[in-house]
PDB file of C-alpha atoms and ligand atoms in Angstrom:
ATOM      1  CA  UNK R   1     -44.885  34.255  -7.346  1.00  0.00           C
ATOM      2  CA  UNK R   2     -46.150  31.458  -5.618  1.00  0.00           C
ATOM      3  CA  UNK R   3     -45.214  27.582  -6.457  1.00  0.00           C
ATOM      4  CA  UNK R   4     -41.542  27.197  -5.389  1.00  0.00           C
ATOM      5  CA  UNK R   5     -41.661  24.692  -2.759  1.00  0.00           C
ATOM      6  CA  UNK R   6     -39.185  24.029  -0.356  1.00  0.00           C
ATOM      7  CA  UNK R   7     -37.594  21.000   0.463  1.00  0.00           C
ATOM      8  CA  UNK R   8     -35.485  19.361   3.628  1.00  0.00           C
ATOM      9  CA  UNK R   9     -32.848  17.498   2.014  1.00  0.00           C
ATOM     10  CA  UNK R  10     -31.474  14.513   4.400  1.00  0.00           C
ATOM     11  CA  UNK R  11     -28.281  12.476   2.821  1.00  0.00           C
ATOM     12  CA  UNK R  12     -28.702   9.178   4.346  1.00  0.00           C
ATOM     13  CA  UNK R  13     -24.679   8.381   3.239  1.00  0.00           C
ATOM     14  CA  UNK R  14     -23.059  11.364   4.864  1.00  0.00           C
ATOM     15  CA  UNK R  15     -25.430  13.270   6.837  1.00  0.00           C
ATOM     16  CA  UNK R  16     -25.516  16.232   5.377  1.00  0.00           C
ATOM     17  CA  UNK R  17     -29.029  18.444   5.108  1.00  0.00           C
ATOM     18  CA  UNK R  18     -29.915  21.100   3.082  1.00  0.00           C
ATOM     19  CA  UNK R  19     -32.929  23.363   2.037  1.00  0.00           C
ATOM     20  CA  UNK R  20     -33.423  23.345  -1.324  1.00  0.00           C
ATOM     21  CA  UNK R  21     -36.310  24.333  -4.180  1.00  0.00           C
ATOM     22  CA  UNK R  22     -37.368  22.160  -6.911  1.00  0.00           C
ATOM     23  CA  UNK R  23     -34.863  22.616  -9.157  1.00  0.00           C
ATOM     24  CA  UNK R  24     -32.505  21.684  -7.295  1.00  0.00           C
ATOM     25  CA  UNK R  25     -34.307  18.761  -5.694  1.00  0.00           C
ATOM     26  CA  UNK R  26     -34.183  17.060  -9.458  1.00  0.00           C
ATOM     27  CA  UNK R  27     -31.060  17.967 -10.198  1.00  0.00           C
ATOM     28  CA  UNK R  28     -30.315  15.724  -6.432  1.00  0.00           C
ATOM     29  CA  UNK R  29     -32.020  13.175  -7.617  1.00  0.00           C
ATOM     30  CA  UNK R  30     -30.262  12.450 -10.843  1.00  0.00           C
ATOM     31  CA  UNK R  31     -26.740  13.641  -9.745  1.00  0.00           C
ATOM     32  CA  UNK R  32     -26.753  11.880  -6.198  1.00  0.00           C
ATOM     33  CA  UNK R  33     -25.672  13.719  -2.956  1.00  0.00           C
ATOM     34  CA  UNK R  34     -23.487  17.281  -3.775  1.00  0.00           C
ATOM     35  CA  UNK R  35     -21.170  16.444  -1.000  1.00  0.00           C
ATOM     36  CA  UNK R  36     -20.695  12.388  -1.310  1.00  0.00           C
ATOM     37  CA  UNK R  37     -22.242  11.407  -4.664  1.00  0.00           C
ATOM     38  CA  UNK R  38     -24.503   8.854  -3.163  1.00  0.00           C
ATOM     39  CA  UNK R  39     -27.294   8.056  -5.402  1.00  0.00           C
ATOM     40  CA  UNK R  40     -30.044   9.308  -4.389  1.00  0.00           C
ATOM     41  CA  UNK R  41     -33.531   7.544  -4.460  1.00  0.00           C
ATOM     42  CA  UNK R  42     -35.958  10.216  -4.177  1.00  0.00           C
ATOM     43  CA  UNK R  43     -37.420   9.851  -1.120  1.00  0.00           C
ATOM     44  CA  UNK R  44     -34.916  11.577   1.230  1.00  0.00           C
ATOM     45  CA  UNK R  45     -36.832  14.762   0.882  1.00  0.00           C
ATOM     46  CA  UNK R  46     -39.111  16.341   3.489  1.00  0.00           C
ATOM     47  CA  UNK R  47     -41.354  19.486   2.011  1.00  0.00           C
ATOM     48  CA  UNK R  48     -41.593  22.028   4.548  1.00  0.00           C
ATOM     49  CA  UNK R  49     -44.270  23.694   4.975  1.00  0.00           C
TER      50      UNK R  49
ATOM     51  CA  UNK E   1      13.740   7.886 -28.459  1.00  0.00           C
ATOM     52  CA  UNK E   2      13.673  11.522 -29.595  1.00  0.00           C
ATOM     53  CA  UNK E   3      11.833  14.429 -28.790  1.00  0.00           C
ATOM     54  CA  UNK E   4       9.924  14.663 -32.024  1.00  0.00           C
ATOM     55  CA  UNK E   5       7.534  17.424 -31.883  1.00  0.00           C
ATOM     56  CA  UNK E   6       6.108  19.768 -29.311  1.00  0.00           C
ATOM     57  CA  UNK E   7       2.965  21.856 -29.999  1.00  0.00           C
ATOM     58  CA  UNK E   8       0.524  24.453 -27.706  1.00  0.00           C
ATOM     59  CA  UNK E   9      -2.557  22.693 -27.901  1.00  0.00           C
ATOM     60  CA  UNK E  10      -6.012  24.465 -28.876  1.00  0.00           C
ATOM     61  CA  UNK E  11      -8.411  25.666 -26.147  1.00  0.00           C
ATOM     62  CA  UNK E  12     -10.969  23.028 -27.333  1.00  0.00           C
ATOM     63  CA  UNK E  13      -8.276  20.290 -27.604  1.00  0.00           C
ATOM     64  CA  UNK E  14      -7.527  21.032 -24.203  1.00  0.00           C
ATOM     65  CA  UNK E  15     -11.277  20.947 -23.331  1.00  0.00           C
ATOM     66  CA  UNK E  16     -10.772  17.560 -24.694  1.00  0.00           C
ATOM     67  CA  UNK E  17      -8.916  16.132 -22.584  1.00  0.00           C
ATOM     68  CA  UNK E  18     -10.123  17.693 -19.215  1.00  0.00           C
ATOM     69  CA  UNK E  19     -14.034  15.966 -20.337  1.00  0.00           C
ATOM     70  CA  UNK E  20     -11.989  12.963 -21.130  1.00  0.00           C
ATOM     71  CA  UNK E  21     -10.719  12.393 -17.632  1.00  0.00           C
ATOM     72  CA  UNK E  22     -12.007  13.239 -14.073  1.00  0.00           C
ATOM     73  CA  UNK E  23      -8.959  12.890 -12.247  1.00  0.00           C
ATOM     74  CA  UNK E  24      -5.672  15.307 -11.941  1.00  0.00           C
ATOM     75  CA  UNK E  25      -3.542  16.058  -9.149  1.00  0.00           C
ATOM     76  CA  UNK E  26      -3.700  19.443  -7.144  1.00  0.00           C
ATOM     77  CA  UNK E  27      -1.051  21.049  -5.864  1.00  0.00           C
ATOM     78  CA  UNK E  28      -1.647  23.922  -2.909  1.00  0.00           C
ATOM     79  CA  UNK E  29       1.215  26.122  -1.789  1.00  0.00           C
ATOM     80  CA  UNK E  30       1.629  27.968   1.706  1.00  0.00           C
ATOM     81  CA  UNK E  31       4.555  30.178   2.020  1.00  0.00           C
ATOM     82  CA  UNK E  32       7.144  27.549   1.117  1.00  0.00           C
ATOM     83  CA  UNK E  33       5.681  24.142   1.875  1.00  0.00           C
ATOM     84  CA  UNK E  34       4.542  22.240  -0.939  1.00  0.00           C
ATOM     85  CA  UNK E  35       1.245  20.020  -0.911  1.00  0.00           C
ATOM     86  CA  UNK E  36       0.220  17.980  -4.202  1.00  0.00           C
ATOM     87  CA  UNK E  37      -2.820  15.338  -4.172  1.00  0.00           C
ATOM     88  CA  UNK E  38      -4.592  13.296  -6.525  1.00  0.00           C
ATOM     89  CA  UNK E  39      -8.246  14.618  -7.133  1.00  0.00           C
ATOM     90  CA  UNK E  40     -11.441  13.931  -8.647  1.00  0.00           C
ATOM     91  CA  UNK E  41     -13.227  16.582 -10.647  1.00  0.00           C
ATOM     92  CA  UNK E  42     -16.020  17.824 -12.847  1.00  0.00           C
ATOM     93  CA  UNK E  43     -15.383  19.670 -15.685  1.00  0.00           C
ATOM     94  CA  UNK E  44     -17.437  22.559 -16.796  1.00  0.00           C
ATOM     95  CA  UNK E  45     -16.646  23.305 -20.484  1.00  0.00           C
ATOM     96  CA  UNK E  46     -18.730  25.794 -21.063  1.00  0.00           C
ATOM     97  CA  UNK E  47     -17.182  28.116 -18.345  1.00  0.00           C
ATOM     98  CA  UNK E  48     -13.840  26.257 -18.166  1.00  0.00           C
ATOM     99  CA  UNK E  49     -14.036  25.554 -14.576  1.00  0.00           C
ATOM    100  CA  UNK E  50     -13.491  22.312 -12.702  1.00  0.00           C
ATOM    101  CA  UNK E  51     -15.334  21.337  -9.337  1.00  0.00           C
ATOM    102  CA  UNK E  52     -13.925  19.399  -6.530  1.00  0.00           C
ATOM    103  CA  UNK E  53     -14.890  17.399  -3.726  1.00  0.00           C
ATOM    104  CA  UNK E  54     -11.938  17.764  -1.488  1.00  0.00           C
ATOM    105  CA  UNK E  55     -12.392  15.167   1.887  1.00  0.00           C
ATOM    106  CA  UNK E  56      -9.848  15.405   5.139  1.00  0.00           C
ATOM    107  CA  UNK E  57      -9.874  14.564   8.793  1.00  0.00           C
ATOM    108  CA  UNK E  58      -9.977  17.390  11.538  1.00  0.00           C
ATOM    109  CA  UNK E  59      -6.104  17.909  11.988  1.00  0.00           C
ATOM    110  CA  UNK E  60      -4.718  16.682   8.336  1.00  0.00           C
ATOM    111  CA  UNK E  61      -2.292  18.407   6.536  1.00  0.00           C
ATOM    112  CA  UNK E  62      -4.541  18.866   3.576  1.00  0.00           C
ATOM    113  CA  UNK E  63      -7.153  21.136   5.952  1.00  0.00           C
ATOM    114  CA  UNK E  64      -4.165  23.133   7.073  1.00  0.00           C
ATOM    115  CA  UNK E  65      -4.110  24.064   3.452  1.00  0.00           C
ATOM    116  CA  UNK E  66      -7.076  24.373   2.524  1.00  0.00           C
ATOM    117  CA  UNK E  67      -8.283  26.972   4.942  1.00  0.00           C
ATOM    118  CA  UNK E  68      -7.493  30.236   3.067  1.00  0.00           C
ATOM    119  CA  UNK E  69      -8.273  29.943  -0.543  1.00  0.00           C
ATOM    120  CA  UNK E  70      -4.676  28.477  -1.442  1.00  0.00           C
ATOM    121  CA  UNK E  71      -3.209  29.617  -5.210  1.00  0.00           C
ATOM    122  CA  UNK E  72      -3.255  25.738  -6.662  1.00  0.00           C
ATOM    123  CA  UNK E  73      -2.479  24.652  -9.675  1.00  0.00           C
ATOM    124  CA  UNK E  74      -4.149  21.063 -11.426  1.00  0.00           C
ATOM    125  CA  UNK E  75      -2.794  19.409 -14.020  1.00  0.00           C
ATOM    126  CA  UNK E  76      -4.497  16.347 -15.677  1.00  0.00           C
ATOM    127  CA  UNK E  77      -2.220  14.299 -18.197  1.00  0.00           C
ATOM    128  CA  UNK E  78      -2.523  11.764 -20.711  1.00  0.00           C
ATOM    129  CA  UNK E  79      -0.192   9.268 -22.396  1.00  0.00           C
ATOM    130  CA  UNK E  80      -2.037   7.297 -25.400  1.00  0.00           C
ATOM    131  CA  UNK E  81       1.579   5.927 -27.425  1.00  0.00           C
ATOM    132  CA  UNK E  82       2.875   8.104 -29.374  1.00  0.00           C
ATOM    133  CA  UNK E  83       1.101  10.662 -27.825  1.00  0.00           C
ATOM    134  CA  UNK E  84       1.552  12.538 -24.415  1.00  0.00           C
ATOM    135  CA  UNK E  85      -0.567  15.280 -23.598  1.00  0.00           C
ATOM    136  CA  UNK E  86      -0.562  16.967 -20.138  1.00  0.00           C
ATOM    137  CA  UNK E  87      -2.714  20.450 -19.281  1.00  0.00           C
ATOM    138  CA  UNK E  88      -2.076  22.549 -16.552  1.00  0.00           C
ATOM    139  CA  UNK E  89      -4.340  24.889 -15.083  1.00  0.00           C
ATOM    140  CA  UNK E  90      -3.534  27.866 -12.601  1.00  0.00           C
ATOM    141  CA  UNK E  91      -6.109  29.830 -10.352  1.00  0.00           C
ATOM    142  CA  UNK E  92      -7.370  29.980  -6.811  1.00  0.00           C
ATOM    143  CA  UNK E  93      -9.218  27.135  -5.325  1.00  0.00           C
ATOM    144  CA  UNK E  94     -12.698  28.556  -3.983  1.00  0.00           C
ATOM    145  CA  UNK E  95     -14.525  27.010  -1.754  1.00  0.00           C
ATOM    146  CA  UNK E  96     -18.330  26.931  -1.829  1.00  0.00           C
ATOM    147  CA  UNK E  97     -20.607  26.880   0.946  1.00  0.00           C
ATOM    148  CA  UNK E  98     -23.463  24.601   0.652  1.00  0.00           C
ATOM    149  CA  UNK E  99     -25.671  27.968   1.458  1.00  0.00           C
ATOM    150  CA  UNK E 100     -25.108  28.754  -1.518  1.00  0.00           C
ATOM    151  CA  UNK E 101     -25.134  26.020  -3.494  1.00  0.00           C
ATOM    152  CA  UNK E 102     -27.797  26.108  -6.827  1.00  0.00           C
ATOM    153  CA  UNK E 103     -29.203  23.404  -8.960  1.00  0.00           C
ATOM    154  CA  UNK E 104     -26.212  24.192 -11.438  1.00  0.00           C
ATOM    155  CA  UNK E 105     -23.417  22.968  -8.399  1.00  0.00           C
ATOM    156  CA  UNK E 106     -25.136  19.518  -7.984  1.00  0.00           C
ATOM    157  CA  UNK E 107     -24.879  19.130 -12.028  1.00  0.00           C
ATOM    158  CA  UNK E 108     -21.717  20.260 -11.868  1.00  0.00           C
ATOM    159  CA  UNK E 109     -20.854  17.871  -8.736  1.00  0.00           C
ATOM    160  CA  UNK E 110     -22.444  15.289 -10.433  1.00  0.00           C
ATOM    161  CA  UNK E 111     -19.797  14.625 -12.948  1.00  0.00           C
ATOM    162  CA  UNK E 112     -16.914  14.433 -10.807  1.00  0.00           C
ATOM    163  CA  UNK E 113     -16.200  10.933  -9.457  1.00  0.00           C
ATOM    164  CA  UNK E 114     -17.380   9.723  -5.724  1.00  0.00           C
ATOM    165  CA  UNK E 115     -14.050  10.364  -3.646  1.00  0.00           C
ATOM    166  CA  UNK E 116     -14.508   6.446  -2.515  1.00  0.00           C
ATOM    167  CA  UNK E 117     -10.963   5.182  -1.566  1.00  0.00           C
ATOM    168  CA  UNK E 118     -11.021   8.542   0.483  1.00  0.00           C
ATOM    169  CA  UNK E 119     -14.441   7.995   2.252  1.00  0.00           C
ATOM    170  CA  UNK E 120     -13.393   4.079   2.868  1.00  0.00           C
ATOM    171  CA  UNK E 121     -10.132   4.643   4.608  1.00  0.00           C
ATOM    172  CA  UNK E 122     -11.448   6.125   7.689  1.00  0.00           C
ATOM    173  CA  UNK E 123     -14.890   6.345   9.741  1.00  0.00           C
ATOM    174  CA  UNK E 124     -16.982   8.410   7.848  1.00  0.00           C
ATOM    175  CA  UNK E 125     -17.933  10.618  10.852  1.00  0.00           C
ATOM    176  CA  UNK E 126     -14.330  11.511  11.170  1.00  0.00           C
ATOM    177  CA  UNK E 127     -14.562  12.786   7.498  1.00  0.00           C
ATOM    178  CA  UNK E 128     -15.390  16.200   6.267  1.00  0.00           C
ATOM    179  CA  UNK E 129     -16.026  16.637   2.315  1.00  0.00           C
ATOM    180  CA  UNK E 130     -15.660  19.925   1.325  1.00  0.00           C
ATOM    181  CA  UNK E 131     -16.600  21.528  -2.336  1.00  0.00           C
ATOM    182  CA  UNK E 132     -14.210  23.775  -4.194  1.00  0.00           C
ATOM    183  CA  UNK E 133     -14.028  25.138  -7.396  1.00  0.00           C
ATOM    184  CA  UNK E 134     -11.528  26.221  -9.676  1.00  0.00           C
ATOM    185  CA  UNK E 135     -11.849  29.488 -12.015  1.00  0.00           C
ATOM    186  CA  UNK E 136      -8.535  29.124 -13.531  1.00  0.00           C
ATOM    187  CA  UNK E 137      -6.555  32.329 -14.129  1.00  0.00           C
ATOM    188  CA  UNK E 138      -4.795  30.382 -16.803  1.00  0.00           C
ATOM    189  CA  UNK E 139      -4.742  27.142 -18.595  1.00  0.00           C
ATOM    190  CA  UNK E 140      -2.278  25.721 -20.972  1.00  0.00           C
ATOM    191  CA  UNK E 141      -1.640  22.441 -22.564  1.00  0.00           C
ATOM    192  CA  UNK E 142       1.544  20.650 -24.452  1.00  0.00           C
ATOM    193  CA  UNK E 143       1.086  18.051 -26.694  1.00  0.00           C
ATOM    194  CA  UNK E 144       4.393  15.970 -27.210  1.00  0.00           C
ATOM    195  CA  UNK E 145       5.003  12.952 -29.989  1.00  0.00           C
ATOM    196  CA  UNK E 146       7.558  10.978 -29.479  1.00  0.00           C
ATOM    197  CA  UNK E 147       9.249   9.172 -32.112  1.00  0.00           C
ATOM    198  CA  UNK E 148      10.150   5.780 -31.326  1.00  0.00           C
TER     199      UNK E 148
HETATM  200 ZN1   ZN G 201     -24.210  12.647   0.984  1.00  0.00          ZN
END
């Protein structure tokens, strides 16, 4: 299965990163950061290749 | 004023009230000390499990406690005239890595309140924020209706 991409999540409130897929790079996006609730914009996402 | 009635409440009354609010207080044991604290939370009605964003400094009391899954018990209460209504839920607080966290957690996380007057009272850098959740081995509620 190919098409899961991989993301580099950066948290520009409270530092913390995280690898994440897809899913859980929307679900980021409309919750705000897992560990500090800062809303999230989006952009704070690096893919890796 | 007279203690008019007490009744159980229902599973989905209780459910309720946890949706209702987001904040309860926790209290931790270890061997005999006690430790309570006021705490924000999601609630997951659907599984019937809360999840917590629980923030301390490097030598507080509240890491002390936290650092072996503690037995805890939350209870959330409510006073709407002539009403008072207070759950209490029992269980061991887990904590969950952010390893393993899934698209699920950040939903979850995502309905329990920033912890803001935690994260303004000190440098941030000095803070850690740590996620927890709470299966609970029990849960009960108590409505009471006072007649005035
Ligand atoms: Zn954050």
């Amino acid at each position: 299965m190919s098409g899961t991409e991989t993301y580099q999540f950066s948290c520009p409130e409270c530092g913390q990163s995280l690898t994440v897929d897809d899913s859980m790079r929307f679900a980021l996006v409309d919750n705000g950061c897992v560990v500090c609730g800062a809303p999230l914009r989006g952009t704070e996402f690096a893919a890796c290749s | 004023m007279a203690l008019d009635q007490q009744t159980e409440m229902t599973q989905s009354e209780i459910d309720d009230v946890l949706s209702r609010h987001e904040t309860g207080v926790l209290s931790l044991a270890r061997s005999d000390d006690p430790y309570a604290i006021p705490i924000s939370y999601g609630y997951d009605s659907e599984h019937r499990r809360f999840y917590m964003r629980l923030v301390s400094t490097p030598e507080s009391e509240k890491r002390e406690f936290l650092s072996s899954s503690p037995d805890c018990r939350l209870v959330v209460y409510e006073e709407t005239e002539p009403v008072y209504q207070s759950v209490v839920a029992i269980g061991t607080l887990e904590q969950i890595s952010t390893d393993e966290l899934t698209a699920d957690h950040i939903e979850q996380y995502g309905k329990a309140k920033r912890p803001l007057f935690e994260i303004w009272a000190e440098g941030k850098e000095e803070l850690d924020v740590q996620l927890f959740k709470l299966d609970p081995e029990s849960m009960s509620g108590r409505r009471i209706e006072i007649e005035s």
